[in-house]
Amino acid sequence: MSSEIVHRLSPEEEELAAKRDELAQLEAKLADQELFLASLKAELAAFEGLYLRRVGVLYAELDEWAALLAEQRAEHTGTPEAKTEAAEARAQAEEAYAAAHGAAAEVQPFSPSADLKKLYREAAKRVHPDTATDEADRARRERLMKEVNAAYAAGDEDALRRILADLDSSPDAVQGSGVGADLIRVLRQLKQVRNRIAAIELEVTALSETDLAKLKAKADRAATEGRDLLAEMSSNVQGRVNVARQRTERERVKGEGK
Amino acid sequence: MTEPNPSIALVPVQSASLVRKSAEALAIRGLSELQSRENANFWFQRAVDLLFNPPEELLSSEDPDEEIRRERQLCLLKAVEYDPCHVEALHNLGSDFQEQGDLTEAVAHYQRAAELGSLEAKCSLAYLFMNGSGKPELPPQEGDETCLSYFCGYAEQGNACAQYMYGKCFHYGLASAPKKVTQAAYWYAKAAEQGYAPAQLELGALFESGRGVAQDNVQASNWYCLAAKQGEAEAQYRLGSQFYKGLGVPEDIRQAEYWFSLASIKGFKNASVMLEICKAGVSHAVMERMSKENAGNHG
């Protein structure tokens, strides 16, 4: 306190202090935005998993019956068109199967605890690549940020704690010498952080315009009306699967009868 | 806590992104089918609304019934175009075609709905089959059953439409069922309690005439009322009559007028005559006296 009275801040120092305040505020905002983006991605991935498990598998089954039917027809008629059709149907069925039973289908429901969110926000603030001071620091932070995002998506609080503990033990980047150098660095950081915030906004907009997000929005809206949209969709596709199965079996019996 | 999954890490980048793409394709497929179904529901709802609240411009046309029918069919066809698996629209189209006497089309639509698991459609098919017209091919495993056992099976499972049709077999002695009105009343009541309008109407009529059940005008009016509220034209007419004559309900010429007007919109015979009588404020007692005097004059 007393030093303030004795030592008057130079205009550069005042500017530096103001910019540092601004940077701290923006960093907090950035951490919130990163949290929002990471949550959105994780929610979408979890919804995709749910969708693939409940509806996607039925589409895969539907395509499988369609492929079988096309193959039966190709076998009976032997025309080149029927063969091409069968091959196309088979490719489509394989693709749908791979999608419905792939890694995306294994993503489990996402419900982050308050602790997890707090840890993420803290870690994001500390390791964010856009507050890096030089290229080497930036590369290190980018790697760490990836780890932070992965840990968050997996709901892994321990991993986040470990990352934060490692940060505490590693020496902080060396501060530049002199007020002028510090000011330049802070200004650069400010610009990077602002750019990142703008980029996140764009990414959030783009994500919420994907078909998956639209589907999720519909499902959420239906849920507020007490409806289970995915159940409705799956029962609809199930009905068509039943029809396709009956039809395929009927044609098979007919074919064998000939 | 979470070990990195080695099998995921080993997937080559390109094929992983391919899988991602087709997972998205599945989402797009679901979304577009959802949209189609919403469109289909919109058109189906419109077809339903046409029956309950026909728009003014159709009513003021030369042949409102024909106009409504045509408009309704367009809506249903649109619904089926958007969602070829819209069971209710398919079934409705089937019964519309049946009313028009186009049995081939009726059977085709019923069959499609039946294939999708609609019990109503299966019963409608069986009913057509029973009448000996249209000759639908019932699903092979069910084809050799008699219609009566067909209805019976579904009726016992609790399907309202089948209960109604099963009741109808006993009511009129169809499909080699014995003519047994008590039995009919039993099955009508089962279906009526589930809210099936045609059964409510038949049950009301049995109560009014006292056939198969003890005569009870209060019961009759109640069942007519439930069916009338669902848009059943004959029930609306009969409920109007109950109000007009004060049978089972207090005599109320305004209520009678209301129900006659609804029935006459649907073109139910006699409804427009009764509507005119109500509008003129001629009460039931006056009508009785007038018809007696007429009879006296002629006699």
mmCIF file of N, CA and C in Angstrom, chain B residues 50-156:
data_model
loop_
_atom_site.group_PDB
_atom_site.id
_atom_site.type_symbol
_atom_site.label_atom_id
_atom_site.label_comp_id
_atom_site.label_asym_id
_atom_site.label_seq_id
_atom_site.Cartn_x
_atom_site.Cartn_y
_atom_site.Cartn_z
ATOM 1 N N LEU B 50 -61.423 -31.787 -41.824
ATOM 2 C CA LEU B 50 -62.423 -31.582 -42.873
ATOM 3 C C LEU B 50 -63.750 -32.223 -42.483
ATOM 4 N N LEU B 51 -63.671 -33.344 -41.776
ATOM 5 C CA LEU B 51 -64.894 -34.031 -41.364
ATOM 6 C C LEU B 51 -65.584 -33.282 -40.229
ATOM 7 N N PHE B 52 -64.767 -32.778 -39.294
ATOM 8 C CA PHE B 52 -65.351 -32.172 -38.097
ATOM 9 C C PHE B 52 -65.733 -30.715 -38.318
ATOM 10 N N ASN B 53 -64.842 -29.965 -38.940
ATOM 11 C CA ASN B 53 -65.133 -28.550 -39.207
ATOM 12 C C ASN B 53 -64.922 -28.249 -40.675
ATOM 13 N N PRO B 54 -65.847 -28.652 -41.516
ATOM 14 C CA PRO B 54 -65.639 -28.372 -42.937
ATOM 15 C C PRO B 54 -65.613 -26.866 -43.183
ATOM 16 N N PRO B 55 -64.668 -26.386 -44.000
ATOM 17 C CA PRO B 55 -64.582 -24.950 -44.255
ATOM 18 C C PRO B 55 -65.814 -24.442 -45.006
ATOM 19 N N GLU B 56 -66.127 -23.149 -44.764
ATOM 20 C CA GLU B 56 -67.333 -22.520 -45.313
ATOM 21 C C GLU B 56 -67.435 -22.676 -46.829
ATOM 22 N N GLU B 57 -66.285 -22.420 -47.521
ATOM 23 C CA GLU B 57 -66.356 -22.387 -48.986
ATOM 24 C C GLU B 57 -66.758 -23.753 -49.559
ATOM 25 N N LEU B 58 -66.391 -24.823 -48.828
ATOM 26 C CA LEU B 58 -66.793 -26.153 -49.312
ATOM 27 C C LEU B 58 -68.286 -26.375 -49.061
ATOM 28 N N LEU B 59 -68.754 -25.879 -47.887
ATOM 29 C CA LEU B 59 -70.159 -26.094 -47.529
ATOM 30 C C LEU B 59 -71.097 -25.344 -48.457
ATOM 31 N N SER B 60 -70.613 -24.187 -48.951
ATOM 32 C CA SER B 60 -71.505 -23.385 -49.792
ATOM 33 C C SER B 60 -71.429 -23.818 -51.254
ATOM 34 N N SER B 61 -70.601 -24.827 -51.553
ATOM 35 C CA SER B 61 -70.513 -25.274 -52.944
ATOM 36 C C SER B 61 -71.763 -26.089 -53.293
ATOM 37 N N GLU B 62 -71.848 -26.476 -54.561
ATOM 38 C CA GLU B 62 -73.062 -27.127 -55.046
ATOM 39 C C GLU B 62 -73.309 -28.468 -54.371
ATOM 40 N N ASP B 63 -72.229 -29.262 -54.294
ATOM 41 C CA ASP B 63 -72.361 -30.589 -53.695
ATOM 42 C C ASP B 63 -71.334 -30.716 -52.570
ATOM 43 N N PRO B 64 -71.665 -30.182 -51.388
ATOM 44 C CA PRO B 64 -70.662 -30.130 -50.318
ATOM 45 C C PRO B 64 -70.076 -31.499 -49.966
ATOM 46 N N ASP B 65 -70.931 -32.515 -49.920
ATOM 47 C CA ASP B 65 -70.431 -33.841 -49.553
ATOM 48 C C ASP B 65 -69.336 -34.313 -50.496
ATOM 49 N N GLU B 66 -69.625 -34.140 -51.801
ATOM 50 C CA GLU B 66 -68.674 -34.591 -52.812
ATOM 51 C C GLU B 66 -67.388 -33.773 -52.710
ATOM 52 N N GLU B 67 -67.537 -32.437 -52.496
ATOM 53 C CA GLU B 67 -66.369 -31.564 -52.382
ATOM 54 C C GLU B 67 -65.498 -31.978 -51.200
ATOM 55 N N ILE B 68 -66.161 -32.203 -50.057
ATOM 56 C CA ILE B 68 -65.424 -32.582 -48.856
ATOM 57 C C ILE B 68 -64.725 -33.910 -49.072
ATOM 58 N N ARG B 69 -65.446 -34.833 -49.701
ATOM 59 C CA ARG B 69 -64.865 -36.147 -49.934
ATOM 60 C C ARG B 69 -63.614 -36.033 -50.808
ATOM 61 N N ARG B 70 -63.732 -35.226 -51.869
ATOM 62 C CA ARG B 70 -62.610 -35.092 -52.791
ATOM 63 C C ARG B 70 -61.413 -34.443 -52.090
ATOM 64 N N GLU B 71 -61.724 -33.365 -51.355
ATOM 65 C CA GLU B 71 -60.673 -32.629 -50.648
ATOM 66 C C GLU B 71 -59.983 -33.544 -49.629
ATOM 67 N N ARG B 72 -60.811 -34.320 -48.941
ATOM 68 C CA ARG B 72 -60.307 -35.218 -47.921
ATOM 69 C C ARG B 72 -59.382 -36.273 -48.535
ATOM 70 N N GLN B 73 -59.802 -36.781 -49.673
ATOM 71 C CA GLN B 73 -58.982 -37.797 -50.313
ATOM 72 C C GLN B 73 -57.635 -37.226 -50.747
ATOM 73 N N LEU B 74 -57.680 -35.975 -51.245
ATOM 74 C CA LEU B 74 -56.428 -35.322 -51.636
ATOM 75 C C LEU B 74 -55.487 -35.222 -50.449
ATOM 76 N N CYS B 75 -56.052 -34.798 -49.297
ATOM 77 C CA CYS B 75 -55.238 -34.652 -48.094
ATOM 78 C C CYS B 75 -54.627 -35.982 -47.679
ATOM 79 N N LEU B 76 -55.453 -37.024 -47.705
ATOM 80 C CA LEU B 76 -54.963 -38.338 -47.278
ATOM 81 C C LEU B 76 -53.878 -38.840 -48.227
ATOM 82 N N LEU B 77 -54.095 -38.622 -49.534
ATOM 83 C CA LEU B 77 -53.085 -39.065 -50.505
ATOM 84 C C LEU B 77 -51.777 -38.317 -50.284
ATOM 85 N N LYS B 78 -51.889 -37.025 -49.963
ATOM 86 C CA LYS B 78 -50.686 -36.237 -49.682
ATOM 87 C C LYS B 78 -49.970 -36.798 -48.465
ATOM 88 N N ALA B 79 -50.756 -37.131 -47.441
ATOM 89 C CA ALA B 79 -50.167 -37.682 -46.213
ATOM 90 C C ALA B 79 -49.391 -38.957 -46.536
ATOM 91 N N VAL B 80 -49.994 -39.803 -47.357
ATOM 92 C CA VAL B 80 -49.349 -41.078 -47.691
ATOM 93 C C VAL B 80 -48.138 -40.849 -48.594
ATOM 94 N N GLU B 81 -48.209 -39.780 -49.393
ATOM 95 C CA GLU B 81 -47.075 -39.466 -50.257
ATOM 96 C C GLU B 81 -45.867 -39.068 -49.402
ATOM 97 N N TYR B 82 -46.129 -38.266 -48.363
ATOM 98 C CA TYR B 82 -45.037 -37.864 -47.483
ATOM 99 C C TYR B 82 -44.547 -39.037 -46.646
ATOM 100 N N ASP B 83 -45.476 -39.813 -46.135
ATOM 101 C CA ASP B 83 -45.072 -40.946 -45.299
ATOM 102 C C ASP B 83 -45.824 -42.183 -45.761
ATOM 103 N N PRO B 84 -45.185 -42.997 -46.614
ATOM 104 C CA PRO B 84 -45.878 -44.169 -47.162
ATOM 105 C C PRO B 84 -46.251 -45.179 -46.081
ATOM 106 N N CYS B 85 -45.782 -44.949 -44.864
ATOM 107 C CA CYS B 85 -46.089 -45.886 -43.784
ATOM 108 C C CYS B 85 -47.065 -45.281 -42.784
ATOM 109 N N HIS B 86 -47.822 -44.253 -43.181
ATOM 110 C CA HIS B 86 -48.769 -43.618 -42.264
ATOM 111 C C HIS B 86 -49.998 -44.519 -42.144
ATOM 112 N N VAL B 87 -50.022 -45.325 -41.108
ATOM 113 C CA VAL B 87 -51.025 -46.375 -40.982
ATOM 114 C C VAL B 87 -52.446 -45.815 -40.986
ATOM 115 N N GLU B 88 -52.657 -44.746 -40.202
ATOM 116 C CA GLU B 88 -54.028 -44.212 -40.100
ATOM 117 C C GLU B 88 -54.504 -43.653 -41.429
ATOM 118 N N ALA B 89 -53.604 -42.934 -42.125
ATOM 119 C CA ALA B 89 -53.992 -42.374 -43.421
ATOM 120 C C ALA B 89 -54.310 -43.501 -44.400
ATOM 121 N N LEU B 90 -53.483 -44.556 -44.373
ATOM 122 C CA LEU B 90 -53.720 -45.690 -45.271
ATOM 123 C C LEU B 90 -55.081 -46.329 -44.982
ATOM 124 N N HIS B 91 -55.361 -46.497 -43.697
ATOM 125 C CA HIS B 91 -56.626 -47.134 -43.332
ATOM 126 C C HIS B 91 -57.812 -46.264 -43.730
ATOM 127 N N ASN B 92 -57.666 -44.962 -43.490
ATOM 128 C CA ASN B 92 -58.734 -44.031 -43.872
ATOM 129 C C ASN B 92 -58.957 -44.022 -45.380
ATOM 130 N N LEU B 93 -57.842 -44.042 -46.121
ATOM 131 C CA LEU B 93 -57.969 -44.096 -47.583
ATOM 132 C C LEU B 93 -58.705 -45.367 -47.982
ATOM 133 N N GLY B 94 -58.340 -46.455 -47.344
ATOM 134 C CA GLY B 94 -58.999 -47.725 -47.627
ATOM 135 C C GLY B 94 -60.491 -47.619 -47.440
ATOM 136 N N SER B 95 -60.923 -47.039 -46.297
ATOM 137 C CA SER B 95 -62.368 -47.003 -46.064
ATOM 138 C C SER B 95 -63.048 -45.994 -46.986
ATOM 139 N N ASP B 96 -62.316 -44.913 -47.359
ATOM 140 C CA ASP B 96 -62.891 -43.969 -48.333
ATOM 141 C C ASP B 96 -63.131 -44.654 -49.674
ATOM 142 N N PHE B 97 -62.118 -45.390 -50.121
ATOM 143 C CA PHE B 97 -62.268 -46.095 -51.399
ATOM 144 C C PHE B 97 -63.392 -47.121 -51.316
ATOM 145 N N GLN B 98 -63.491 -47.754 -50.155
ATOM 146 C CA GLN B 98 -64.549 -48.745 -49.973
ATOM 147 C C GLN B 98 -65.926 -48.091 -50.100
ATOM 148 N N GLU B 99 -66.064 -46.899 -49.482
ATOM 149 C CA GLU B 99 -67.347 -46.190 -49.568
ATOM 150 C C GLU B 99 -67.677 -45.823 -50.997
ATOM 151 N N GLN B 100 -66.621 -45.487 -51.766
ATOM 152 C CA GLN B 100 -66.849 -45.120 -53.165
ATOM 153 C C GLN B 100 -67.075 -46.347 -54.033
ATOM 154 N N GLY B 101 -66.856 -47.526 -53.455
ATOM 155 C CA GLY B 101 -67.060 -48.741 -54.223
ATOM 156 C C GLY B 101 -65.850 -49.176 -55.012
ATOM 157 N N ASP B 102 -64.685 -48.523 -54.792
ATOM 158 C CA ASP B 102 -63.466 -48.938 -55.484
ATOM 159 C C ASP B 102 -62.755 -49.956 -54.601
ATOM 160 N N LEU B 103 -63.180 -51.218 -54.752
ATOM 161 C CA LEU B 103 -62.691 -52.228 -53.813
ATOM 162 C C LEU B 103 -61.228 -52.578 -54.028
ATOM 163 N N THR B 104 -60.759 -52.535 -55.283
ATOM 164 C CA THR B 104 -59.357 -52.866 -55.529
ATOM 165 C C THR B 104 -58.447 -51.917 -54.757
ATOM 166 N N GLU B 105 -58.744 -50.606 -54.888
ATOM 167 C CA GLU B 105 -57.939 -49.607 -54.186
ATOM 168 C C GLU B 105 -58.097 -49.758 -52.676
ATOM 169 N N ALA B 106 -59.323 -50.008 -52.248
ATOM 170 C CA ALA B 106 -59.582 -50.160 -50.811
ATOM 171 C C ALA B 106 -58.732 -51.281 -50.247
ATOM 172 N N VAL B 107 -58.753 -52.410 -50.945
ATOM 173 C CA VAL B 107 -57.994 -53.570 -50.472
ATOM 174 C C VAL B 107 -56.500 -53.261 -50.464
ATOM 175 N N ALA B 108 -56.022 -52.590 -51.527
ATOM 176 C CA ALA B 108 -54.583 -52.287 -51.611
ATOM 177 C C ALA B 108 -54.146 -51.464 -50.401
ATOM 178 N N HIS B 109 -54.971 -50.452 -50.042
ATOM 179 C CA HIS B 109 -54.578 -49.587 -48.916
ATOM 180 C C HIS B 109 -54.719 -50.306 -47.577
ATOM 181 N N TYR B 110 -55.795 -51.054 -47.429
ATOM 182 C CA TYR B 110 -55.949 -51.834 -46.192
ATOM 183 C C TYR B 110 -54.765 -52.782 -46.020
ATOM 184 N N GLN B 111 -54.393 -53.427 -47.129
ATOM 185 C CA GLN B 111 -53.318 -54.416 -47.037
ATOM 186 C C GLN B 111 -52.012 -53.777 -46.612
ATOM 187 N N ARG B 112 -51.757 -52.611 -47.162
ATOM 188 C CA ARG B 112 -50.525 -51.915 -46.819
ATOM 189 C C ARG B 112 -50.513 -51.590 -45.316
ATOM 190 N N ALA B 113 -51.670 -51.098 -44.824
ATOM 191 C CA ALA B 113 -51.760 -50.770 -43.395
ATOM 192 C C ALA B 113 -51.672 -52.033 -42.544
ATOM 193 N N ALA B 114 -52.295 -53.113 -43.036
ATOM 194 C CA ALA B 114 -52.262 -54.372 -42.288
ATOM 195 C C ALA B 114 -50.838 -54.905 -42.208
ATOM 196 N N GLU B 115 -50.106 -54.756 -43.317
ATOM 197 C CA GLU B 115 -48.715 -55.188 -43.367
ATOM 198 C C GLU B 115 -47.897 -54.455 -42.307
ATOM 199 N N LEU B 116 -48.266 -53.200 -42.080
ATOM 200 C CA LEU B 116 -47.549 -52.392 -41.093
ATOM 201 C C LEU B 116 -48.043 -52.674 -39.679
ATOM 202 N N GLY B 117 -48.934 -53.648 -39.550
ATOM 203 C CA GLY B 117 -49.318 -54.099 -38.215
ATOM 204 C C GLY B 117 -50.604 -53.490 -37.696
ATOM 205 N N SER B 118 -51.417 -52.848 -38.567
ATOM 206 C CA SER B 118 -52.658 -52.245 -38.076
ATOM 207 C C SER B 118 -53.752 -53.309 -37.925
ATOM 208 N N LEU B 119 -54.214 -53.506 -36.698
ATOM 209 C CA LEU B 119 -55.288 -54.477 -36.469
ATOM 210 C C LEU B 119 -56.578 -54.011 -37.125
ATOM 211 N N GLU B 120 -56.812 -52.681 -37.059
ATOM 212 C CA GLU B 120 -58.009 -52.125 -37.687
ATOM 213 C C GLU B 120 -58.063 -52.512 -39.161
ATOM 214 N N ALA B 121 -56.897 -52.361 -39.820
ATOM 215 C CA ALA B 121 -56.857 -52.663 -41.252
ATOM 216 C C ALA B 121 -57.096 -54.151 -41.484
ATOM 217 N N LYS B 122 -56.532 -54.983 -40.618
ATOM 218 C CA LYS B 122 -56.742 -56.423 -40.765
ATOM 219 C C LYS B 122 -58.235 -56.748 -40.641
ATOM 220 N N CYS B 123 -58.889 -56.082 -39.682
ATOM 221 C CA CYS B 123 -60.318 -56.334 -39.492
ATOM 222 C C CYS B 123 -61.119 -55.822 -40.680
ATOM 223 N N SER B 124 -60.723 -54.666 -41.187
ATOM 224 C CA SER B 124 -61.444 -54.131 -42.348
ATOM 225 C C SER B 124 -61.310 -55.079 -43.527
ATOM 226 N N LEU B 125 -60.093 -55.614 -43.690
ATOM 227 C CA LEU B 125 -59.873 -56.580 -44.765
ATOM 228 C C LEU B 125 -60.769 -57.799 -44.570
ATOM 229 N N ALA B 126 -60.771 -58.292 -43.351
ATOM 230 C CA ALA B 126 -61.575 -59.475 -43.056
ATOM 231 C C ALA B 126 -63.043 -59.177 -43.305
ATOM 232 N N TYR B 127 -63.452 -57.944 -42.976
ATOM 233 C CA TYR B 127 -64.851 -57.568 -43.152
ATOM 234 C C TYR B 127 -65.213 -57.557 -44.632
ATOM 235 N N LEU B 128 -64.314 -56.990 -45.448
ATOM 236 C CA LEU B 128 -64.531 -56.992 -46.895
ATOM 237 C C LEU B 128 -64.618 -58.428 -47.397
ATOM 238 N N PHE B 129 -63.701 -59.227 -46.905
ATOM 239 C CA PHE B 129 -63.606 -60.625 -47.290
ATOM 240 C C PHE B 129 -64.895 -61.351 -46.953
ATOM 241 N N MET B 130 -65.387 -61.020 -45.748
ATOM 242 C CA MET B 130 -66.609 -61.632 -45.260
ATOM 243 C C MET B 130 -67.777 -61.313 -46.171
ATOM 244 N N ASN B 131 -67.789 -60.079 -46.685
ATOM 245 C CA ASN B 131 -68.890 -59.684 -47.544
ATOM 246 C C ASN B 131 -68.803 -60.325 -48.920
ATOM 247 N N GLY B 132 -67.725 -61.072 -49.115
ATOM 248 C CA GLY B 132 -67.597 -61.770 -50.379
ATOM 249 C C GLY B 132 -67.214 -60.881 -51.531
ATOM 250 N N SER B 133 -66.801 -59.658 -51.262
ATOM 251 C CA SER B 133 -66.409 -58.774 -52.358
ATOM 252 C C SER B 133 -64.950 -58.380 -52.187
ATOM 253 N N GLY B 134 -64.304 -58.019 -53.272
ATOM 254 C CA GLY B 134 -62.932 -57.545 -53.192
ATOM 255 C C GLY B 134 -61.923 -58.668 -53.140
ATOM 256 N N LYS B 135 -62.310 -59.764 -52.573
ATOM 257 C CA LYS B 135 -61.434 -60.939 -52.451
ATOM 258 C C LYS B 135 -60.012 -60.592 -52.030
ATOM 259 N N PRO B 136 -59.832 -59.982 -50.853
ATOM 260 C CA PRO B 136 -58.462 -59.685 -50.438
ATOM 261 C C PRO B 136 -57.732 -60.966 -50.068
ATOM 262 N N GLU B 137 -56.453 -61.001 -50.351
ATOM 263 C CA GLU B 137 -55.642 -62.111 -49.884
ATOM 264 C C GLU B 137 -55.239 -61.795 -48.460
ATOM 265 N N LEU B 138 -55.787 -62.495 -47.538
ATOM 266 C CA LEU B 138 -55.386 -62.266 -46.155
ATOM 267 C C LEU B 138 -53.965 -62.808 -46.005
ATOM 268 N N PRO B 139 -53.227 -62.283 -45.014
ATOM 269 C CA PRO B 139 -51.891 -62.826 -44.801
ATOM 270 C C PRO B 139 -51.961 -64.343 -44.700
ATOM 271 N N PRO B 140 -51.040 -65.080 -45.348
ATOM 272 C CA PRO B 140 -51.154 -66.526 -45.524
ATOM 273 C C PRO B 140 -51.465 -67.283 -44.229
ATOM 274 N N GLN B 141 -50.788 -66.913 -43.155
ATOM 275 C CA GLN B 141 -50.992 -67.703 -41.937
ATOM 276 C C GLN B 141 -52.366 -67.452 -41.335
ATOM 277 N N GLU B 142 -53.050 -66.359 -41.823
ATOM 278 C CA GLU B 142 -54.357 -66.070 -41.262
ATOM 279 C C GLU B 142 -55.478 -66.336 -42.255
ATOM 280 N N GLY B 143 -55.097 -66.606 -43.499
ATOM 281 C CA GLY B 143 -56.073 -66.679 -44.568
ATOM 282 C C GLY B 143 -57.091 -67.782 -44.390
ATOM 283 N N ASP B 144 -56.676 -68.900 -43.772
ATOM 284 C CA ASP B 144 -57.601 -70.018 -43.715
ATOM 285 C C ASP B 144 -58.508 -69.953 -42.483
ATOM 286 N N GLU B 145 -58.267 -68.969 -41.625
ATOM 287 C CA GLU B 145 -59.174 -68.789 -40.497
ATOM 288 C C GLU B 145 -60.486 -68.221 -41.021
ATOM 289 N N THR B 146 -61.584 -68.553 -40.340
ATOM 290 C CA THR B 146 -62.832 -67.912 -40.718
ATOM 291 C C THR B 146 -62.804 -66.490 -40.157
ATOM 292 N N CYS B 147 -63.599 -65.621 -40.784
ATOM 293 C CA CYS B 147 -63.614 -64.237 -40.340
ATOM 294 C C CYS B 147 -64.040 -64.131 -38.887
ATOM 295 N N LEU B 148 -64.973 -64.990 -38.520
ATOM 296 C CA LEU B 148 -65.491 -64.916 -37.157
ATOM 297 C C LEU B 148 -64.384 -65.180 -36.134
ATOM 298 N N SER B 149 -63.571 -66.212 -36.385
ATOM 299 C CA SER B 149 -62.508 -66.506 -35.422
ATOM 300 C C SER B 149 -61.441 -65.418 -35.495
ATOM 301 N N TYR B 150 -61.330 -64.839 -36.682
ATOM 302 C CA TYR B 150 -60.394 -63.734 -36.887
ATOM 303 C C TYR B 150 -60.756 -62.560 -35.974
ATOM 304 N N PHE B 151 -62.054 -62.162 -36.054
ATOM 305 C CA PHE B 151 -62.516 -61.054 -35.201
ATOM 306 C C PHE B 151 -62.421 -61.447 -33.739
ATOM 307 N N CYS B 152 -62.838 -62.692 -33.474
ATOM 308 C CA CYS B 152 -62.887 -63.165 -32.092
ATOM 309 C C CYS B 152 -61.518 -63.056 -31.441
ATOM 310 N N GLY B 153 -60.493 -63.507 -32.178
ATOM 311 C CA GLY B 153 -59.131 -63.463 -31.630
ATOM 312 C C GLY B 153 -58.738 -62.060 -31.230
ATOM 313 N N TYR B 154 -58.936 -61.098 -32.154
ATOM 314 C CA TYR B 154 -58.544 -59.728 -31.867
ATOM 315 C C TYR B 154 -59.456 -59.095 -30.823
ATOM 316 N N ALA B 155 -60.747 -59.470 -30.868
ATOM 317 C CA ALA B 155 -61.697 -58.898 -29.908
ATOM 318 C C ALA B 155 -61.276 -59.290 -28.498
ATOM 319 N N GLU B 156 -60.874 -60.546 -28.351
ATOM 320 C CA GLU B 156 -60.476 -60.988 -27.014
ATOM 321 C C GLU B 156 -59.161 -60.361 -26.580
#
